[in-house]
Amino acid sequence: MRASSVSRRTVLRGLGVSLALPLLERMVPAAGRAQETAKPRRMLLISNNLGVLPDQFFPMEAGADFRMSPYLQSLEEHREDFTVFSGLSHPGVRGGHSTENCFLTAAKGPTRSGFRNQISLDQVAAETVGHLTRFPTLNLGVNIVKSFRSLSWTRGGALLPAEDKASAVFRKMFVQGSREETQQRLHELRTGGSILDAVETDMHQFASRFGKDDRHRLDQYFTSVRALEQRLLVAGEWENRPKPKIDQEPPKDPASNAEFFDKYRSMLSMAKLALESDSTRIVTIMVDAFATNRFELADGELTTDGYHNLSHHGRAAEKVRQLEEADRRQMALLGELVKELAVSNDGSGRLLDNTMLLFGSNMGDANTHDNTNLPILLVGGGFRHGQHLAFNRDANTPLCNLFVSMLQRMDVEVDAFGSSTGSLAGLSFRG
């Protein structure tokens, strides 16, 4: 058989490890390792895949003297702790709802045949700081369809499924397993390492049959195998360490997806606990409004339709009213979280000052399937805030420029990400 006729699938079948590469792509760990800093830097990245009503979100004025828009009034007392942006989007990321998985990746052409996603912002950050905590990242969701949607994607373009039960997140962070469970987990980690050794040995036997490009790909794969083994070693070390103790009862999961805002609040609480306990420094939350059917508003009111159908309101007064109520409740939850982060101390100051809270959406206007002029809000993280940074709404600035600034704040040595053209103009660090 000629080398060119040996397919990736055939090689994997021949080795008897048909799941090896997908698992690797899901687990590829950090290439570099950052040293612990005096002030740990954190990210909390939140996206609602149907966005908000834009005319209620964006301020009319630019600069530091902007008047609070209706939706931003929930953050009024923390005006100096956030920046609101307009005129940002992902160039080439068009296609209405199909862009929801690209919010943190900026992968172009999600509607193209054969589309493959790219690594997400959170995973790039995790490659530098993920080893410092028990969990490199936590990927959470609200009413999320786990097999189709996620904010987190590997370098190989594989979806990292989100956890949508707050009780499961709590157990993962704080409930210590028995000694037998710990030993079983360590055995699984050791077994995983020995399997990787066998895979690498077998694949070297195939290498002589490949051309130059295929050998290059194999070298990349071997590097991934070695890196994964390092991740397994680190995971094994964490298994032997006791989990943090917390004086709080496990949350009770809402019984129905209709309890949308209760689930939302629970996930925000889990994110805060994760950051406070230093269980992780990177959290993502995808709010899957698209998959949310009729849901509860204030005072037990049930919407007349599912979230998606409401978003295509066509300016119908009743649909707009319900959307405004939903948006205001969402912004109120964010306001509550910001207050809590502002009074929480992580040992080096306010938790808010060391945490970048990004809220946004892949949809600029769900009513028209518009993916430009995205609603973007950045809170905390040690930036100079208190402003509306307004960019050109006809020729948007890449949202990835903001992502570059955020990665640099995480001490990740990058000057580019996705479609970026540099860091974001007008946004600077406090010091």
Coordinates of C-alpha atoms in Angstrom, one line a residue:
M1 CA 0.0 0.0 0.0
R2 CA 1.4 3.5 -0.9
A3 CA 1.8 6.0 1.9
S4 CA -0.6 8.4 0.3
S5 CA -3.4 5.8 0.4
V6 CA -3.2 5.3 4.2
S7 CA -6.0 7.4 5.6
R8 CA -6.2 8.9 9.1
R9 CA -9.1 6.6 9.8
T10 CA -7.3 3.5 8.5
V11 CA -4.2 4.3 10.7
L12 CA -6.4 4.5 13.8
R13 CA -8.2 1.3 13.0
G14 CA -4.9 -0.4 12.5
L15 CA -3.8 0.7 15.9
G16 CA -7.0 -0.5 17.5
V17 CA -7.5 2.9 19.2
S18 CA -10.1 4.6 17.1
L19 CA -10.9 7.2 19.7
A20 CA -7.3 8.3 20.4
L21 CA -7.2 11.4 18.2
P22 CA -10.7 12.8 19.2
L23 CA -9.7 12.3 22.9
L24 CA -6.5 14.1 22.3
E25 CA -8.1 17.0 20.6
R26 CA -10.5 17.3 23.5
M27 CA -7.7 17.2 26.1
V28 CA -4.7 19.1 24.5
P29 CA -3.2 21.0 27.4
A30 CA -1.0 24.0 27.8
A31 CA 2.0 24.4 25.5
G32 CA 3.6 26.9 27.9
R33 CA 3.5 27.3 31.6
A34 CA 3.2 30.7 33.4
Q35 CA 4.5 31.4 36.8
E36 CA 2.1 32.2 39.6
T37 CA 1.6 36.0 39.8
A38 CA 1.0 38.1 42.9
K39 CA -2.5 38.9 41.7
P40 CA -4.2 35.9 40.1
R41 CA -6.0 36.9 36.9
R42 CA -9.4 35.4 36.1
M43 CA -12.0 35.3 33.3
L44 CA -15.7 34.8 33.4
L45 CA -17.1 34.7 29.8
I46 CA -20.9 34.8 29.3
S47 CA -22.9 34.7 26.1
N48 CA -26.7 34.7 25.5
N49 CA -27.0 33.3 22.0
L50 CA -30.1 35.4 21.2
G51 CA -28.5 38.6 22.5
V52 CA -30.6 41.6 23.7
L53 CA -32.7 44.3 22.2
P54 CA -30.0 46.6 20.9
D55 CA -31.9 49.9 21.2
Q56 CA -32.2 49.2 25.0
F57 CA -28.6 48.1 25.5
F58 CA -26.4 50.7 23.8
P59 CA -25.9 54.2 25.2
M60 CA -26.6 57.1 22.8
E61 CA -23.3 58.9 23.7
A62 CA -19.7 57.8 23.4
G63 CA -16.9 58.4 25.9
A64 CA -16.9 58.8 29.7
D65 CA -20.0 61.0 29.9
F66 CA -22.5 58.6 28.4
R67 CA -26.0 58.3 29.9
M68 CA -26.9 54.9 31.1
S69 CA -29.1 53.0 28.7
P70 CA -32.2 51.3 30.1
Y71 CA -30.4 47.9 30.4
L72 CA -27.2 49.3 31.9
Q73 CA -29.0 50.9 34.8
S74 CA -28.6 47.7 36.8
L75 CA -24.9 48.5 36.8
E76 CA -25.2 52.2 37.7
E77 CA -23.5 52.0 41.0
H78 CA -20.5 50.3 39.3
R79 CA -20.2 52.7 36.4
E80 CA -16.4 53.0 37.0
D81 CA -16.0 49.3 36.9
F82 CA -17.2 48.5 33.3
T83 CA -16.9 49.5 29.7
V84 CA -19.7 49.1 27.2
F85 CA -18.7 48.6 23.5
S86 CA -20.5 49.2 20.2
G87 CA -19.3 48.7 16.7
L88 CA -17.6 45.3 17.4
S89 CA -18.1 42.0 15.6
H90 CA -16.3 39.0 14.0
P91 CA -15.4 39.6 10.4
G92 CA -16.6 36.8 8.2
V93 CA -18.7 35.2 10.9
R94 CA -22.1 35.5 9.4
G95 CA -25.1 33.2 9.2
G96 CA -27.5 34.1 11.9
H97 CA -27.9 31.5 14.6
S98 CA -25.1 29.3 13.2
T99 CA -22.6 31.8 14.7
E100 CA -23.4 30.9 18.3
N101 CA -20.5 28.5 18.5
C102 CA -18.1 31.1 17.2
F103 CA -18.5 33.8 19.8
L104 CA -15.2 32.9 21.5
T105 CA -13.5 31.5 18.4
A106 CA -14.2 34.0 15.6
A107 CA -14.0 31.0 13.1
K108 CA -15.2 32.3 9.7
G109 CA -17.9 30.8 7.6
P110 CA -19.9 28.7 10.0
T111 CA -22.5 27.9 7.3
R112 CA -19.9 26.6 4.8
S113 CA -19.8 22.9 4.0
G114 CA -17.1 21.3 5.9
F115 CA -16.8 24.1 8.5
R116 CA -14.5 23.4 11.3
N117 CA -14.3 25.5 14.4
Q118 CA -11.1 26.9 16.0
I119 CA -9.8 27.2 19.5
S120 CA -11.8 29.4 21.8
L121 CA -10.5 32.3 23.9
D122 CA -10.9 30.5 27.2
Q123 CA -8.8 27.5 26.0
V124 CA -6.0 29.7 24.8
A125 CA -5.9 31.3 28.3
A126 CA -6.0 27.8 29.9
E127 CA -2.9 26.8 28.0
T128 CA -1.0 29.3 30.1
V129 CA -2.7 29.4 33.5
G130 CA -4.9 26.2 33.5
H131 CA -2.3 24.1 35.3
L132 CA -2.4 26.5 38.4
T133 CA -5.8 25.3 39.5
R134 CA -7.7 22.0 40.0
F135 CA -9.8 22.6 36.9
P136 CA -8.1 24.4 33.9
T137 CA -11.5 25.7 33.0
L138 CA -15.2 25.2 33.8
N139 CA -17.6 25.2 30.9
L140 CA -21.2 25.8 32.0
G141 CA -24.5 26.3 30.4
V142 CA -28.1 27.3 31.0
N143 CA -30.7 25.2 29.2
I144 CA -27.9 24.3 26.8
V145 CA -28.1 21.5 24.1
K146 CA -24.8 19.9 25.1
S147 CA -24.0 18.0 21.9
F148 CA -24.5 21.0 19.6
R149 CA -23.6 24.2 21.4
S150 CA -20.6 25.3 23.5
L151 CA -18.5 28.4 24.0
S152 CA -15.4 26.2 24.5
W153 CA -13.5 24.6 21.6
T154 CA -10.2 22.9 21.4
R155 CA -7.3 23.6 19.0
G156 CA -8.6 20.8 16.9
G157 CA -12.0 22.4 16.6
A158 CA -13.7 19.9 18.9
L159 CA -16.7 20.9 21.1
L160 CA -16.1 20.8 24.9
P161 CA -19.6 20.0 26.3
A162 CA -21.0 22.3 29.0
E163 CA -22.4 21.3 32.4
D164 CA -25.9 22.6 32.9
K165 CA -26.7 21.3 36.4
A166 CA -25.5 23.5 39.2
S167 CA -25.6 20.6 41.6
A168 CA -23.1 18.6 39.5
V169 CA -20.8 21.6 39.3
F170 CA -20.9 22.0 43.1
R171 CA -20.1 18.3 43.7
K172 CA -17.2 18.5 41.2
M173 CA -15.7 21.4 43.1
F174 CA -16.4 20.7 46.7
V175 CA -17.5 17.1 47.4
Q176 CA -14.5 14.9 48.3
G177 CA -14.8 11.4 47.0
S178 CA -14.0 8.4 49.2
R179 CA -10.4 7.0 49.2
E180 CA -11.6 4.1 47.0
E181 CA -13.0 6.6 44.4
T182 CA -9.8 8.6 44.5
Q183 CA -7.7 5.5 43.9
Q184 CA -10.0 4.4 41.0
R185 CA -9.6 7.9 39.5
L186 CA -5.8 7.7 39.8
H187 CA -5.9 4.2 38.2
E188 CA -7.8 5.6 35.3
L189 CA -5.3 8.4 34.8
R190 CA -2.4 5.9 35.0
T191 CA -4.1 3.6 32.5
G192 CA -4.7 6.6 30.2
G193 CA -0.9 7.3 30.2
S194 CA 0.0 3.7 29.4
I195 CA -2.4 3.7 26.5
L196 CA -0.8 6.8 25.1
D197 CA 2.6 5.2 25.3
A198 CA 1.3 2.3 23.3
V199 CA -0.3 4.6 20.7
E200 CA 3.0 6.5 20.2
T201 CA 5.0 3.3 19.8
D202 CA 2.6 1.9 17.3
M203 CA 2.4 5.1 15.3
H204 CA 6.2 5.3 15.0
Q205 CA 6.0 2.0 13.2
F206 CA 3.7 3.6 10.6
A207 CA 5.9 6.8 10.2
S208 CA 8.3 5.3 7.6
R209 CA 5.3 4.8 5.2
F210 CA 4.3 8.5 5.3
G211 CA 5.4 11.4 3.2
K212 CA 6.9 14.6 4.5
D213 CA 3.6 16.4 5.3
D214 CA 2.2 13.3 7.0
R215 CA 5.4 12.9 9.1
H216 CA 5.0 16.6 10.1
R217 CA 1.4 15.9 11.2
L218 CA 2.6 12.8 13.2
D219 CA 5.2 15.0 14.9
Q220 CA 2.5 17.3 15.9
Y221 CA 0.5 14.4 17.2
F222 CA 3.4 13.0 19.2
T223 CA 3.9 16.4 20.8
S224 CA 0.2 16.4 21.7
V225 CA 0.6 12.9 23.2
R226 CA 3.5 14.1 25.4
A227 CA 1.6 17.2 26.4
L228 CA -1.5 15.1 27.3
E229 CA 0.7 12.9 29.5
Q230 CA 1.8 16.0 31.4
R231 CA -1.9 17.0 31.8
L232 CA -2.6 13.5 33.2
L233 CA 0.3 13.9 35.6
V234 CA -1.0 17.2 36.8
A235 CA -4.5 15.8 37.1
G236 CA -3.2 12.9 39.2
E237 CA -1.5 15.4 41.6
W238 CA -4.7 17.3 42.1
E239 CA -6.6 14.0 42.8
N240 CA -4.4 13.6 45.9
R241 CA -5.1 17.1 47.2
P242 CA -8.2 17.7 49.3
K243 CA -10.9 19.8 47.8
P244 CA -11.7 23.2 49.4
K245 CA -14.2 23.2 52.2
I246 CA -17.2 25.4 51.9
D247 CA -19.9 26.4 54.4
Q248 CA -22.8 26.2 51.9
E249 CA -25.4 23.6 51.1
P250 CA -25.4 22.1 47.6
P251 CA -27.8 23.9 45.2
K252 CA -31.1 22.4 44.2
D253 CA -31.6 22.2 40.4
P254 CA -34.8 23.8 39.1
A255 CA -37.2 21.1 38.0
S256 CA -38.0 22.7 34.6
N257 CA -36.2 24.6 31.9
A258 CA -39.1 27.1 32.2
E259 CA -37.4 28.2 35.5
F260 CA -34.9 29.9 33.2
F261 CA -33.7 32.7 35.4
D262 CA -33.4 30.5 38.5
K263 CA -31.1 28.3 36.5
Y264 CA -29.2 31.3 35.2
R265 CA -28.7 32.6 38.8
S266 CA -27.5 29.2 40.0
M267 CA -24.9 29.0 37.3
L268 CA -23.7 32.5 38.0
S269 CA -23.4 31.5 41.7
M270 CA -21.4 28.4 40.8
A271 CA -19.1 30.6 38.6
K272 CA -18.5 32.9 41.6
L273 CA -17.8 30.1 43.9
A274 CA -15.4 28.6 41.5
L275 CA -13.4 31.8 41.2
E276 CA -13.6 32.6 45.0
S277 CA -12.3 29.1 45.9
D278 CA -9.6 29.2 43.1
S279 CA -11.0 26.0 41.8
T280 CA -10.4 27.5 38.3
R281 CA -9.6 30.9 37.0
I282 CA -11.5 30.6 33.7
V283 CA -15.3 30.0 33.5
T284 CA -17.6 30.1 30.4
I285 CA -21.4 30.2 30.5
M286 CA -23.5 29.8 27.4
V287 CA -27.0 30.9 27.9
D288 CA -28.9 28.8 25.3
A289 CA -31.9 31.0 24.8
F290 CA -32.4 29.5 21.4
A291 CA -33.3 26.1 23.0
T292 CA -35.5 27.7 25.7
N293 CA -39.2 27.2 25.2
R294 CA -41.8 29.2 27.2
F295 CA -40.3 30.4 30.4
E296 CA -41.2 32.3 33.5
L297 CA -40.9 36.1 33.8
A298 CA -41.6 38.1 36.9
D299 CA -44.5 37.2 39.3
G300 CA -45.0 33.7 37.7
E301 CA -45.9 35.1 34.3
L302 CA -45.2 32.5 31.6
T303 CA -44.1 33.8 28.2
T304 CA -46.6 33.4 25.3
D305 CA -43.9 31.8 23.2
G306 CA -40.4 30.3 23.3
Y307 CA -37.4 32.6 23.6
H308 CA -36.4 32.1 19.9
N309 CA -39.8 33.0 18.5
L310 CA -40.0 36.0 20.8
S311 CA -36.7 37.2 19.5
H312 CA -38.2 37.4 16.0
H313 CA -40.7 39.9 17.3
G314 CA -41.2 41.9 14.1
R315 CA -41.9 44.9 16.5
A316 CA -45.0 43.3 17.8
A317 CA -45.7 45.1 21.0
E318 CA -46.4 42.1 23.3
K319 CA -43.4 40.2 22.1
V320 CA -41.1 43.2 22.6
R321 CA -42.6 43.7 26.1
Q322 CA -41.7 40.2 27.1
L323 CA -38.3 40.4 25.6
E324 CA -37.6 43.6 27.5
E325 CA -38.7 42.0 30.7
A326 CA -36.4 39.0 30.0
D327 CA -33.4 41.3 29.1
R328 CA -33.9 43.4 32.2
R329 CA -34.0 40.3 34.4
Q330 CA -30.8 39.1 32.8
M331 CA -29.1 42.4 33.3
A332 CA -30.3 42.5 36.9
L333 CA -28.6 39.1 37.5
L334 CA -25.4 40.4 36.1
G335 CA -25.7 43.5 38.3
E336 CA -26.1 41.2 41.4
L337 CA -23.0 39.3 40.4
V338 CA -20.9 42.4 39.9
K339 CA -21.9 43.6 43.4
E340 CA -20.9 40.3 44.9
L341 CA -17.6 40.2 43.1
A342 CA -16.9 43.8 44.3
V343 CA -17.3 42.9 48.0
S344 CA -15.5 39.6 47.8
N345 CA -11.7 39.7 48.6
D346 CA -9.3 37.3 47.1
G347 CA -6.4 38.2 49.3
S348 CA -5.0 40.8 47.0
G349 CA -8.0 43.1 46.7
R350 CA -11.5 43.0 45.3
L351 CA -12.2 39.8 43.4
L352 CA -13.8 42.0 40.7
D353 CA -10.5 43.8 40.1
N354 CA -8.8 40.5 39.3
T355 CA -11.7 39.1 37.3
M356 CA -12.6 40.0 33.7
L357 CA -16.4 39.5 33.3
L358 CA -17.3 39.6 29.7
F359 CA -21.0 39.6 28.6
G360 CA -22.0 39.5 25.0
S361 CA -23.6 37.7 22.2
N362 CA -23.0 36.4 18.7
M363 CA -26.3 38.2 17.7
G364 CA -26.4 41.9 17.2
D365 CA -30.1 41.8 16.4
A366 CA -31.8 38.4 16.6
N367 CA -34.9 39.8 15.0
T368 CA -33.1 40.3 11.7
H369 CA -30.4 37.6 12.2
D370 CA -27.8 40.4 12.2
N371 CA -24.3 39.4 13.4
T372 CA -22.8 42.8 13.5
N373 CA -22.7 45.5 16.2
L374 CA -22.6 42.9 18.9
P375 CA -23.7 43.9 22.5
I376 CA -20.4 43.7 24.4
L377 CA -19.8 44.5 28.1
L378 CA -16.5 44.1 30.0
V379 CA -16.5 44.5 33.8
G380 CA -13.6 44.5 36.2
G381 CA -10.3 42.9 35.5
G382 CA -8.1 45.9 36.3
F383 CA -8.9 47.9 33.2
R384 CA -9.6 51.6 33.1
H385 CA -13.4 51.6 32.8
G386 CA -16.2 54.1 33.0
Q387 CA -16.7 54.6 29.3
H388 CA -18.6 53.7 26.2
L389 CA -16.1 52.8 23.5
A390 CA -18.0 53.4 20.3
F391 CA -16.5 52.0 17.1
N392 CA -17.7 52.3 13.5
R393 CA -21.1 50.7 13.2
D394 CA -20.8 50.4 9.5
A395 CA -17.3 49.0 9.4
N396 CA -16.9 47.2 12.7
T397 CA -13.7 46.7 14.6
P398 CA -12.8 43.0 15.2
L399 CA -14.1 41.8 18.6
C400 CA -10.9 39.7 18.7
N401 CA -9.0 42.9 19.3
L402 CA -10.7 43.0 22.7
F403 CA -9.9 39.3 23.1
V404 CA -6.2 40.0 22.6
S405 CA -6.3 42.7 25.3
M406 CA -7.9 40.2 27.6
L407 CA -5.4 37.5 26.9
Q408 CA -2.6 40.0 27.6
R409 CA -4.2 40.9 30.9
M410 CA -4.1 37.1 31.7
D411 CA -0.3 37.3 31.1
V412 CA -0.7 35.2 27.9
E413 CA 2.1 36.3 25.5
V414 CA 0.1 36.9 22.4
D415 CA -0.3 39.8 19.9
A416 CA -3.0 38.1 17.8
F417 CA -6.1 36.0 18.1
G418 CA -8.6 35.0 15.4
S419 CA -9.4 38.0 13.2
S420 CA -7.6 40.5 15.4
T421 CA -5.6 43.4 14.0
G422 CA -3.9 44.1 17.4
S423 CA -5.1 44.9 20.9
L424 CA -8.2 47.1 21.3
A425 CA -7.7 50.9 21.0
G426 CA -9.0 53.0 23.9
L427 CA -8.8 50.2 26.5
S428 CA -5.9 50.3 28.9
F429 CA -4.8 48.7 32.2
R430 CA -4.9 50.5 35.5
G431 CA -1.4 49.3 36.3

